[in-house]
């Protein structure tokens, strides 16, 4: 585990990398001892800063859900992140490439919920009951730290969420 001060420093490193579109060093190199719990706390701090600045939470993402994606990035578990209003692009809208460091597109399914889900213990049946509809989506992922990354870097970096 790392200190709360280091968590805040890590969040600011990620925010600055995103703001400048220049990759930061891997957080695990900068903060030895960084654990998954720290990474989710860093993610929450960075997202919280964006919300304080006026962003709105519009949804969540689950990443690295397939074994193929996990193998590609040498990470062996799924992660999750937040989707903010400035991450959404309309069909046909231009996306400013200069805003990103190493952007990539992934084809995804977007579950639009009609009812909230709260865990732990959420089952597939809970998800089905809460789902209003499912649509195809394109996810724009980006890394604000240098590659290759460990799971702790990916989680802290909002699970690489950059656009939808």
PDB file of N, CA, C and O in Angstrom, residues 52-118:
ATOM      1  N   UNK A  52     -15.408  17.552  -9.923  1.00  0.00           N
ATOM      2  CA  UNK A  52     -15.349  18.861  -9.256  1.00  0.00           C
ATOM      3  C   UNK A  52     -15.187  19.987 -10.265  1.00  0.00           C
ATOM      4  O   UNK A  52     -15.677  21.096 -10.054  1.00  0.00           O
ATOM      5  N   UNK A  53     -14.499  19.692 -11.375  1.00  0.00           N
ATOM      6  CA  UNK A  53     -14.274  20.702 -12.418  1.00  0.00           C
ATOM      7  C   UNK A  53     -15.460  20.819 -13.375  1.00  0.00           C
ATOM      8  O   UNK A  53     -15.417  21.620 -14.305  1.00  0.00           O
ATOM      9  N   UNK A  54     -16.510  20.013 -13.158  1.00  0.00           N
ATOM     10  CA  UNK A  54     -17.714  20.171 -13.963  1.00  0.00           C
ATOM     11  C   UNK A  54     -18.128  18.971 -14.798  1.00  0.00           C
ATOM     12  O   UNK A  54     -19.197  18.987 -15.415  1.00  0.00           O
ATOM     13  N   UNK A  55     -17.290  17.951 -14.868  1.00  0.00           N
ATOM     14  CA  UNK A  55     -17.674  16.757 -15.636  1.00  0.00           C
ATOM     15  C   UNK A  55     -18.834  16.048 -14.940  1.00  0.00           C
ATOM     16  O   UNK A  55     -19.008  16.161 -13.726  1.00  0.00           O
ATOM     17  N   UNK A  56     -19.614  15.307 -15.732  1.00  0.00           N
ATOM     18  CA  UNK A  56     -20.719  14.525 -15.174  1.00  0.00           C
ATOM     19  C   UNK A  56     -20.479  13.050 -15.440  1.00  0.00           C
ATOM     20  O   UNK A  56     -20.068  12.677 -16.539  1.00  0.00           O
ATOM     21  N   UNK A  57     -20.767  12.233 -14.451  1.00  0.00           N
ATOM     22  CA  UNK A  57     -20.670  10.782 -14.604  1.00  0.00           C
ATOM     23  C   UNK A  57     -21.837  10.306 -15.457  1.00  0.00           C
ATOM     24  O   UNK A  57     -22.989  10.599 -15.144  1.00  0.00           O
ATOM     25  N   UNK A  58     -21.539   9.592 -16.544  1.00  0.00           N
ATOM     26  CA  UNK A  58     -22.596   9.079 -17.428  1.00  0.00           C
ATOM     27  C   UNK A  58     -22.687   7.565 -17.417  1.00  0.00           C
ATOM     28  O   UNK A  58     -23.660   7.019 -17.914  1.00  0.00           O
ATOM     29  N   UNK A  59     -21.654   6.887 -16.902  1.00  0.00           N
ATOM     30  CA  UNK A  59     -21.707   5.432 -16.898  1.00  0.00           C
ATOM     31  C   UNK A  59     -20.412   4.835 -16.402  1.00  0.00           C
ATOM     32  O   UNK A  59     -19.545   5.536 -15.893  1.00  0.00           O
ATOM     33  N   UNK A  60     -20.323   3.535 -16.587  1.00  0.00           N
ATOM     34  CA  UNK A  60     -19.137   2.784 -16.159  1.00  0.00           C
ATOM     35  C   UNK A  60     -18.731   1.829 -17.260  1.00  0.00           C
ATOM     36  O   UNK A  60     -19.529   1.497 -18.132  1.00  0.00           O
ATOM     37  N   UNK A  61     -17.497   1.391 -17.206  1.00  0.00           N
ATOM     38  CA  UNK A  61     -17.005   0.412 -18.167  1.00  0.00           C
ATOM     39  C   UNK A  61     -16.331  -0.720 -17.426  1.00  0.00           C
ATOM     40  O   UNK A  61     -15.800  -0.533 -16.334  1.00  0.00           O
ATOM     41  N   UNK A  62     -16.390  -1.863 -18.040  1.00  0.00           N
ATOM     42  CA  UNK A  62     -15.633  -3.011 -17.555  1.00  0.00           C
ATOM     43  C   UNK A  62     -14.644  -3.333 -18.660  1.00  0.00           C
ATOM     44  O   UNK A  62     -15.021  -3.452 -19.826  1.00  0.00           O
ATOM     45  N   UNK A  63     -13.378  -3.440 -18.314  1.00  0.00           N
ATOM     46  CA  UNK A  63     -12.351  -3.702 -19.313  1.00  0.00           C
ATOM     47  C   UNK A  63     -11.644  -5.013 -19.075  1.00  0.00           C
ATOM     48  O   UNK A  63     -11.722  -5.599 -17.994  1.00  0.00           O
ATOM     49  N   UNK A  64     -10.951  -5.442 -20.090  1.00  0.00           N
ATOM     50  CA  UNK A  64     -10.147  -6.663 -20.033  1.00  0.00           C
ATOM     51  C   UNK A  64     -10.978  -7.874 -19.624  1.00  0.00           C
ATOM     52  O   UNK A  64     -10.557  -8.688 -18.817  1.00  0.00           O
ATOM     53  N   UNK A  65     -12.170  -7.987 -20.200  1.00  0.00           N
ATOM     54  CA  UNK A  65     -13.066  -9.078 -19.821  1.00  0.00           C
ATOM     55  C   UNK A  65     -12.789 -10.362 -20.587  1.00  0.00           C
ATOM     56  O   UNK A  65     -13.209 -11.422 -20.154  1.00  0.00           O
ATOM     57  N   UNK A  66     -12.107 -10.272 -21.706  1.00  0.00           N
ATOM     58  CA  UNK A  66     -11.841 -11.494 -22.479  1.00  0.00           C
ATOM     59  C   UNK A  66     -10.407 -11.963 -22.231  1.00  0.00           C
ATOM     60  O   UNK A  66      -9.497 -11.165 -22.020  1.00  0.00           O
ATOM     61  N   UNK A  67     -10.236 -13.260 -22.279  1.00  0.00           N
ATOM     62  CA  UNK A  67      -8.894 -13.846 -22.110  1.00  0.00           C
ATOM     63  C   UNK A  67      -7.966 -13.362 -23.217  1.00  0.00           C
ATOM     64  O   UNK A  67      -6.777 -13.159 -22.981  1.00  0.00           O
ATOM     65  N   UNK A  68      -8.510 -13.154 -24.428  1.00  0.00           N
ATOM     66  CA  UNK A  68      -7.686 -12.688 -25.545  1.00  0.00           C
ATOM     67  C   UNK A  68      -7.111 -11.297 -25.263  1.00  0.00           C
ATOM     68  O   UNK A  68      -5.919 -11.052 -25.485  1.00  0.00           O
ATOM     69  N   UNK A  69      -7.950 -10.379 -24.771  1.00  0.00           N
ATOM     70  CA  UNK A  69      -7.459  -9.031 -24.433  1.00  0.00           C
ATOM     71  C   UNK A  69      -6.471  -9.092 -23.277  1.00  0.00           C
ATOM     72  O   UNK A  69      -5.457  -8.399 -23.287  1.00  0.00           O
ATOM     73  N   UNK A  70      -6.759  -9.907 -22.278  1.00  0.00           N
ATOM     74  CA  UNK A  70      -5.849 -10.037 -21.147  1.00  0.00           C
ATOM     75  C   UNK A  70      -4.489 -10.542 -21.612  1.00  0.00           C
ATOM     76  O   UNK A  70      -3.450 -10.031 -21.191  1.00  0.00           O
ATOM     77  N   UNK A  71      -4.492 -11.540 -22.493  1.00  0.00           N
ATOM     78  CA  UNK A  71      -3.234 -12.088 -22.996  1.00  0.00           C
ATOM     79  C   UNK A  71      -2.471 -11.050 -23.810  1.00  0.00           C
ATOM     80  O   UNK A  71      -1.241 -10.963 -23.728  1.00  0.00           O
ATOM     81  N   UNK A  72      -3.199 -10.238 -24.576  1.00  0.00           N
ATOM     82  CA  UNK A  72      -2.565  -9.234 -25.420  1.00  0.00           C
ATOM     83  C   UNK A  72      -1.787  -8.205 -24.594  1.00  0.00           C
ATOM     84  O   UNK A  72      -0.731  -7.740 -25.007  1.00  0.00           O
ATOM     85  N   UNK A  73      -2.319  -7.851 -23.420  1.00  0.00           N
ATOM     86  CA  UNK A  73      -1.663  -6.830 -22.592  1.00  0.00           C
ATOM     87  C   UNK A  73      -0.968  -7.423 -21.368  1.00  0.00           C
ATOM     88  O   UNK A  73      -0.479  -6.683 -20.518  1.00  0.00           O
ATOM     89  N   UNK A  74      -0.933  -8.746 -21.293  1.00  0.00           N
ATOM     90  CA  UNK A  74      -0.256  -9.451 -20.214  1.00  0.00           C
ATOM     91  C   UNK A  74      -0.805  -9.072 -18.832  1.00  0.00           C
ATOM     92  O   UNK A  74      -0.060  -8.851 -17.886  1.00  0.00           O
ATOM     93  N   UNK A  75      -2.133  -8.978 -18.759  1.00  0.00           N
ATOM     94  CA  UNK A  75      -2.843  -8.721 -17.505  1.00  0.00           C
ATOM     95  C   UNK A  75      -3.879  -9.817 -17.368  1.00  0.00           C
ATOM     96  O   UNK A  75      -4.530 -10.183 -18.344  1.00  0.00           O
ATOM     97  N   UNK A  76      -4.032 -10.370 -16.157  1.00  0.00           N
ATOM     98  CA  UNK A  76      -4.865 -11.566 -16.022  1.00  0.00           C
ATOM     99  C   UNK A  76      -6.175 -11.357 -15.272  1.00  0.00           C
ATOM    100  O   UNK A  76      -6.739 -12.305 -14.739  1.00  0.00           O
ATOM    101  N   UNK A  77      -6.673 -10.129 -15.244  1.00  0.00           N
ATOM    102  CA  UNK A  77      -7.966  -9.899 -14.606  1.00  0.00           C
ATOM    103  C   UNK A  77      -8.654  -8.688 -15.215  1.00  0.00           C
ATOM    104  O   UNK A  77      -8.006  -7.824 -15.796  1.00  0.00           O
ATOM    105  N   UNK A  78      -9.966  -8.666 -15.079  1.00  0.00           N
ATOM    106  CA  UNK A  78     -10.756  -7.537 -15.572  1.00  0.00           C
ATOM    107  C   UNK A  78     -10.599  -6.342 -14.636  1.00  0.00           C
ATOM    108  O   UNK A  78     -10.145  -6.479 -13.500  1.00  0.00           O
ATOM    109  N   UNK A  79     -10.963  -5.171 -15.136  1.00  0.00           N
ATOM    110  CA  UNK A  79     -10.964  -3.971 -14.313  1.00  0.00           C
ATOM    111  C   UNK A  79     -12.176  -3.129 -14.695  1.00  0.00           C
ATOM    112  O   UNK A  79     -12.924  -3.487 -15.600  1.00  0.00           O
ATOM    113  N   UNK A  80     -12.393  -2.048 -13.979  1.00  0.00           N
ATOM    114  CA  UNK A  80     -13.516  -1.186 -14.328  1.00  0.00           C
ATOM    115  C   UNK A  80     -13.119   0.272 -14.182  1.00  0.00           C
ATOM    116  O   UNK A  80     -12.138   0.609 -13.501  1.00  0.00           O
ATOM    117  N   UNK A  81     -13.882   1.130 -14.873  1.00  0.00           N
ATOM    118  CA  UNK A  81     -13.622   2.555 -14.841  1.00  0.00           C
ATOM    119  C   UNK A  81     -14.913   3.340 -14.999  1.00  0.00           C
ATOM    120  O   UNK A  81     -16.007   2.773 -15.036  1.00  0.00           O
ATOM    121  N   UNK A  82     -14.770   4.645 -15.092  1.00  0.00           N
ATOM    122  CA  UNK A  82     -15.895   5.572 -15.162  1.00  0.00           C
ATOM    123  C   UNK A  82     -15.955   6.221 -16.541  1.00  0.00           C
ATOM    124  O   UNK A  82     -14.928   6.500 -17.148  1.00  0.00           O
ATOM    125  N   UNK A  83     -17.170   6.499 -16.985  1.00  0.00           N
ATOM    126  CA  UNK A  83     -17.386   7.195 -18.250  1.00  0.00           C
ATOM    127  C   UNK A  83     -17.998   8.553 -17.947  1.00  0.00           C
ATOM    128  O   UNK A  83     -19.079   8.640 -17.365  1.00  0.00           O
ATOM    129  N   UNK A  84     -17.289   9.597 -18.326  1.00  0.00           N
ATOM    130  CA  UNK A  84     -17.733  10.967 -18.068  1.00  0.00           C
ATOM    131  C   UNK A  84     -18.305  11.578 -19.340  1.00  0.00           C
ATOM    132  O   UNK A  84     -18.025  11.117 -20.456  1.00  0.00           O
ATOM    133  N   UNK A  85     -19.091  12.625 -19.182  1.00  0.00           N
ATOM    134  CA  UNK A  85     -19.798  13.211 -20.323  1.00  0.00           C
ATOM    135  C   UNK A  85     -18.878  13.670 -21.442  1.00  0.00           C
ATOM    136  O   UNK A  85     -19.233  13.580 -22.612  1.00  0.00           O
ATOM    137  N   UNK A  86     -17.663  14.121 -21.130  1.00  0.00           N
ATOM    138  CA  UNK A  86     -16.759  14.597 -22.187  1.00  0.00           C
ATOM    139  C   UNK A  86     -16.092  13.459 -22.955  1.00  0.00           C
ATOM    140  O   UNK A  86     -15.333  13.697 -23.890  1.00  0.00           O
ATOM    141  N   UNK A  87     -16.402  12.218 -22.593  1.00  0.00           N
ATOM    142  CA  UNK A  87     -15.853  11.059 -23.292  1.00  0.00           C
ATOM    143  C   UNK A  87     -16.780  10.572 -24.406  1.00  0.00           C
ATOM    144  O   UNK A  87     -16.406   9.699 -25.183  1.00  0.00           O
ATOM    145  N   UNK A  88     -17.988  11.119 -24.490  1.00  0.00           N
ATOM    146  CA  UNK A  88     -18.974  10.617 -25.445  1.00  0.00           C
ATOM    147  C   UNK A  88     -18.926  11.424 -26.739  1.00  0.00           C
ATOM    148  O   UNK A  88     -18.895  12.651 -26.708  1.00  0.00           O
ATOM    149  N   UNK A  89     -18.926  10.696 -27.849  1.00  0.00           N
ATOM    150  CA  UNK A  89     -18.929  11.309 -29.175  1.00  0.00           C
ATOM    151  C   UNK A  89     -20.133  10.775 -29.936  1.00  0.00           C
ATOM    152  O   UNK A  89     -20.450   9.591 -29.867  1.00  0.00           O
ATOM    153  N   UNK A  90     -20.784  11.652 -30.667  1.00  0.00           N
ATOM    154  CA  UNK A  90     -21.928  11.251 -31.481  1.00  0.00           C
ATOM    155  C   UNK A  90     -21.449  10.552 -32.744  1.00  0.00           C
ATOM    156  O   UNK A  90     -20.335  10.800 -33.228  1.00  0.00           O
ATOM    157  N   UNK A  91     -22.303   9.731 -33.292  1.00  0.00           N
ATOM    158  CA  UNK A  91     -22.029   9.040 -34.539  1.00  0.00           C
ATOM    159  C   UNK A  91     -21.660  10.058 -35.609  1.00  0.00           C
ATOM    160  O   UNK A  91     -22.386  11.033 -35.826  1.00  0.00           O
ATOM    161  N   UNK A  92     -20.510   9.892 -36.254  1.00  0.00           N
ATOM    162  CA  UNK A  92     -20.064  10.796 -37.309  1.00  0.00           C
ATOM    163  C   UNK A  92     -19.307  12.012 -36.826  1.00  0.00           C
ATOM    164  O   UNK A  92     -18.762  12.768 -37.636  1.00  0.00           O
ATOM    165  N   UNK A  93     -19.260  12.236 -35.519  1.00  0.00           N
ATOM    166  CA  UNK A  93     -18.550  13.388 -34.965  1.00  0.00           C
ATOM    167  C   UNK A  93     -17.048  13.190 -35.093  1.00  0.00           C
ATOM    168  O   UNK A  93     -16.540  12.082 -34.945  1.00  0.00           O
ATOM    169  N   UNK A  94     -16.315  14.263 -35.378  1.00  0.00           N
ATOM    170  CA  UNK A  94     -14.852  14.203 -35.423  1.00  0.00           C
ATOM    171  C   UNK A  94     -14.304  14.064 -34.011  1.00  0.00           C
ATOM    172  O   UNK A  94     -14.800  14.694 -33.079  1.00  0.00           O
ATOM    173  N   UNK A  95     -13.273  13.241 -33.892  1.00  0.00           N
ATOM    174  CA  UNK A  95     -12.613  13.029 -32.602  1.00  0.00           C
ATOM    175  C   UNK A  95     -11.228  13.653 -32.700  1.00  0.00           C
ATOM    176  O   UNK A  95     -10.448  13.289 -33.581  1.00  0.00           O
ATOM    177  N   UNK A  96     -10.904  14.583 -31.811  1.00  0.00           N
ATOM    178  CA  UNK A  96      -9.599  15.260 -31.886  1.00  0.00           C
ATOM    179  C   UNK A  96      -8.461  14.328 -31.448  1.00  0.00           C
ATOM    180  O   UNK A  96      -8.240  14.097 -30.261  1.00  0.00           O
ATOM    181  N   UNK A  97      -7.730  13.778 -32.420  1.00  0.00           N
ATOM    182  CA  UNK A  97      -6.667  12.807 -32.128  1.00  0.00           C
ATOM    183  C   UNK A  97      -5.583  13.395 -31.228  1.00  0.00           C
ATOM    184  O   UNK A  97      -4.972  12.666 -30.433  1.00  0.00           O
ATOM    185  N   UNK A  98      -5.356  14.694 -31.298  1.00  0.00           N
ATOM    186  CA  UNK A  98      -4.301  15.326 -30.491  1.00  0.00           C
ATOM    187  C   UNK A  98      -4.600  15.255 -28.990  1.00  0.00           C
ATOM    188  O   UNK A  98      -3.718  15.497 -28.178  1.00  0.00           O
ATOM    189  N   UNK A  99      -5.811  14.919 -28.644  1.00  0.00           N
ATOM    190  CA  UNK A  99      -6.214  14.814 -27.238  1.00  0.00           C
ATOM    191  C   UNK A  99      -5.701  13.524 -26.577  1.00  0.00           C
ATOM    192  O   UNK A  99      -5.724  13.408 -25.364  1.00  0.00           O
ATOM    193  N   UNK A 100      -5.209  12.581 -27.401  1.00  0.00           N
ATOM    194  CA  UNK A 100      -4.861  11.251 -26.900  1.00  0.00           C
ATOM    195  C   UNK A 100      -3.387  10.925 -27.122  1.00  0.00           C
ATOM    196  O   UNK A 100      -2.732  11.498 -27.983  1.00  0.00           O
ATOM    197  N   UNK A 101      -2.901   9.962 -26.349  1.00  0.00           N
ATOM    198  CA  UNK A 101      -1.493   9.564 -26.398  1.00  0.00           C
ATOM    199  C   UNK A 101      -1.303   8.371 -27.332  1.00  0.00           C
ATOM    200  O   UNK A 101      -0.518   8.430 -28.272  1.00  0.00           O
ATOM    201  N   UNK A 102      -1.984   7.268 -27.055  1.00  0.00           N
ATOM    202  CA  UNK A 102      -1.916   6.052 -27.883  1.00  0.00           C
ATOM    203  C   UNK A 102      -3.337   5.517 -28.073  1.00  0.00           C
ATOM    204  O   UNK A 102      -3.684   4.447 -27.582  1.00  0.00           O
ATOM    205  N   UNK A 103      -4.186   6.272 -28.782  1.00  0.00           N
ATOM    206  CA  UNK A 103      -5.597   5.866 -28.886  1.00  0.00           C
ATOM    207  C   UNK A 103      -5.777   4.592 -29.707  1.00  0.00           C
ATOM    208  O   UNK A 103      -5.073   4.353 -30.689  1.00  0.00           O
ATOM    209  N   UNK A 104      -6.728   3.780 -29.255  1.00  0.00           N
ATOM    210  CA  UNK A 104      -7.118   2.576 -29.970  1.00  0.00           C
ATOM    211  C   UNK A 104      -8.627   2.426 -29.838  1.00  0.00           C
ATOM    212  O   UNK A 104      -9.221   2.892 -28.867  1.00  0.00           O
ATOM    213  N   UNK A 105      -9.232   1.743 -30.791  1.00  0.00           N
ATOM    214  CA  UNK A 105     -10.681   1.532 -30.789  1.00  0.00           C
ATOM    215  C   UNK A 105     -10.963   0.052 -30.535  1.00  0.00           C
ATOM    216  O   UNK A 105     -10.316  -0.813 -31.114  1.00  0.00           O
ATOM    217  N   UNK A 106     -11.948  -0.211 -29.692  1.00  0.00           N
ATOM    218  CA  UNK A 106     -12.423  -1.570 -29.446  1.00  0.00           C
ATOM    219  C   UNK A 106     -13.929  -1.601 -29.676  1.00  0.00           C
ATOM    220  O   UNK A 106     -14.639  -0.677 -29.280  1.00  0.00           O
ATOM    221  N   UNK A 107     -14.398  -2.666 -30.311  1.00  0.00           N
ATOM    222  CA  UNK A 107     -15.833  -2.865 -30.503  1.00  0.00           C
ATOM    223  C   UNK A 107     -16.395  -3.457 -29.216  1.00  0.00           C
ATOM    224  O   UNK A 107     -15.839  -4.409 -28.661  1.00  0.00           O
ATOM    225  N   UNK A 108     -17.451  -2.868 -28.703  1.00  0.00           N
ATOM    226  CA  UNK A 108     -18.020  -3.283 -27.415  1.00  0.00           C
ATOM    227  C   UNK A 108     -19.544  -3.366 -27.509  1.00  0.00           C
ATOM    228  O   UNK A 108     -20.146  -2.866 -28.450  1.00  0.00           O
ATOM    229  N   UNK A 109     -20.132  -3.935 -26.492  1.00  0.00           N
ATOM    230  CA  UNK A 109     -21.571  -3.881 -26.275  1.00  0.00           C
ATOM    231  C   UNK A 109     -21.817  -2.913 -25.127  1.00  0.00           C
ATOM    232  O   UNK A 109     -21.164  -3.001 -24.088  1.00  0.00           O
ATOM    233  N   UNK A 110     -22.732  -1.976 -25.320  1.00  0.00           N
ATOM    234  CA  UNK A 110     -23.079  -1.016 -24.274  1.00  0.00           C
ATOM    235  C   UNK A 110     -24.431  -1.414 -23.686  1.00  0.00           C
ATOM    236  O   UNK A 110     -25.419  -1.536 -24.410  1.00  0.00           O
ATOM    237  N   UNK A 111     -24.449  -1.631 -22.386  1.00  0.00           N
ATOM    238  CA  UNK A 111     -25.680  -1.962 -21.677  1.00  0.00           C
ATOM    239  C   UNK A 111     -26.255  -0.663 -21.129  1.00  0.00           C
ATOM    240  O   UNK A 111     -25.640  -0.025 -20.276  1.00  0.00           O
ATOM    241  N   UNK A 112     -27.410  -0.271 -21.621  1.00  0.00           N
ATOM    242  CA  UNK A 112     -28.077   0.918 -21.124  1.00  0.00           C
ATOM    243  C   UNK A 112     -29.060   0.441 -20.063  1.00  0.00           C
ATOM    244  O   UNK A 112     -29.974  -0.335 -20.340  1.00  0.00           O
ATOM    245  N   UNK A 113     -28.825   0.895 -18.852  1.00  0.00           N
ATOM    246  CA  UNK A 113     -29.617   0.405 -17.731  1.00  0.00           C
ATOM    247  C   UNK A 113     -30.857   1.250 -17.512  1.00  0.00           C
ATOM    248  O   UNK A 113     -30.830   2.468 -17.636  1.00  0.00           O
ATOM    249  N   UNK A 114     -31.926   0.573 -17.139  1.00  0.00           N
ATOM    250  CA  UNK A 114     -33.165   1.245 -16.784  1.00  0.00           C
ATOM    251  C   UNK A 114     -33.352   1.296 -15.285  1.00  0.00           C
ATOM    252  O   UNK A 114     -34.237   1.978 -14.782  1.00  0.00           O
ATOM    253  N   UNK A 115     -32.497   0.563 -14.562  1.00  0.00           N
ATOM    254  CA  UNK A 115     -32.542   0.526 -13.094  1.00  0.00           C
ATOM    255  C   UNK A 115     -31.110   0.411 -12.593  1.00  0.00           C
ATOM    256  O   UNK A 115     -30.255  -0.170 -13.266  1.00  0.00           O
ATOM    257  N   UNK A 116     -30.832   0.966 -11.413  1.00  0.00           N
ATOM    258  CA  UNK A 116     -29.456   0.898 -10.898  1.00  0.00           C
ATOM    259  C   UNK A 116     -29.075  -0.514 -10.460  1.00  0.00           C
ATOM    260  O   UNK A 116     -29.919  -1.313 -10.079  1.00  0.00           O
ATOM    261  N   UNK A 117     -27.778  -0.789 -10.531  1.00  0.00           N
ATOM    262  CA  UNK A 117     -27.207  -2.036 -10.015  1.00  0.00           C
ATOM    263  C   UNK A 117     -26.325  -1.680  -8.835  1.00  0.00           C
ATOM    264  O   UNK A 117     -25.545  -0.738  -8.905  1.00  0.00           O
ATOM    265  N   UNK A 118     -26.430  -2.422  -7.757  1.00  0.00           N
ATOM    266  CA  UNK A 118     -25.584  -2.188  -6.584  1.00  0.00           C
ATOM    267  C   UNK A 118     -25.020  -3.512  -6.123  1.00  0.00           C
ATOM    268  O   UNK A 118     -25.735  -4.500  -6.059  1.00  0.00           O
TER     269      UNK A 118
END
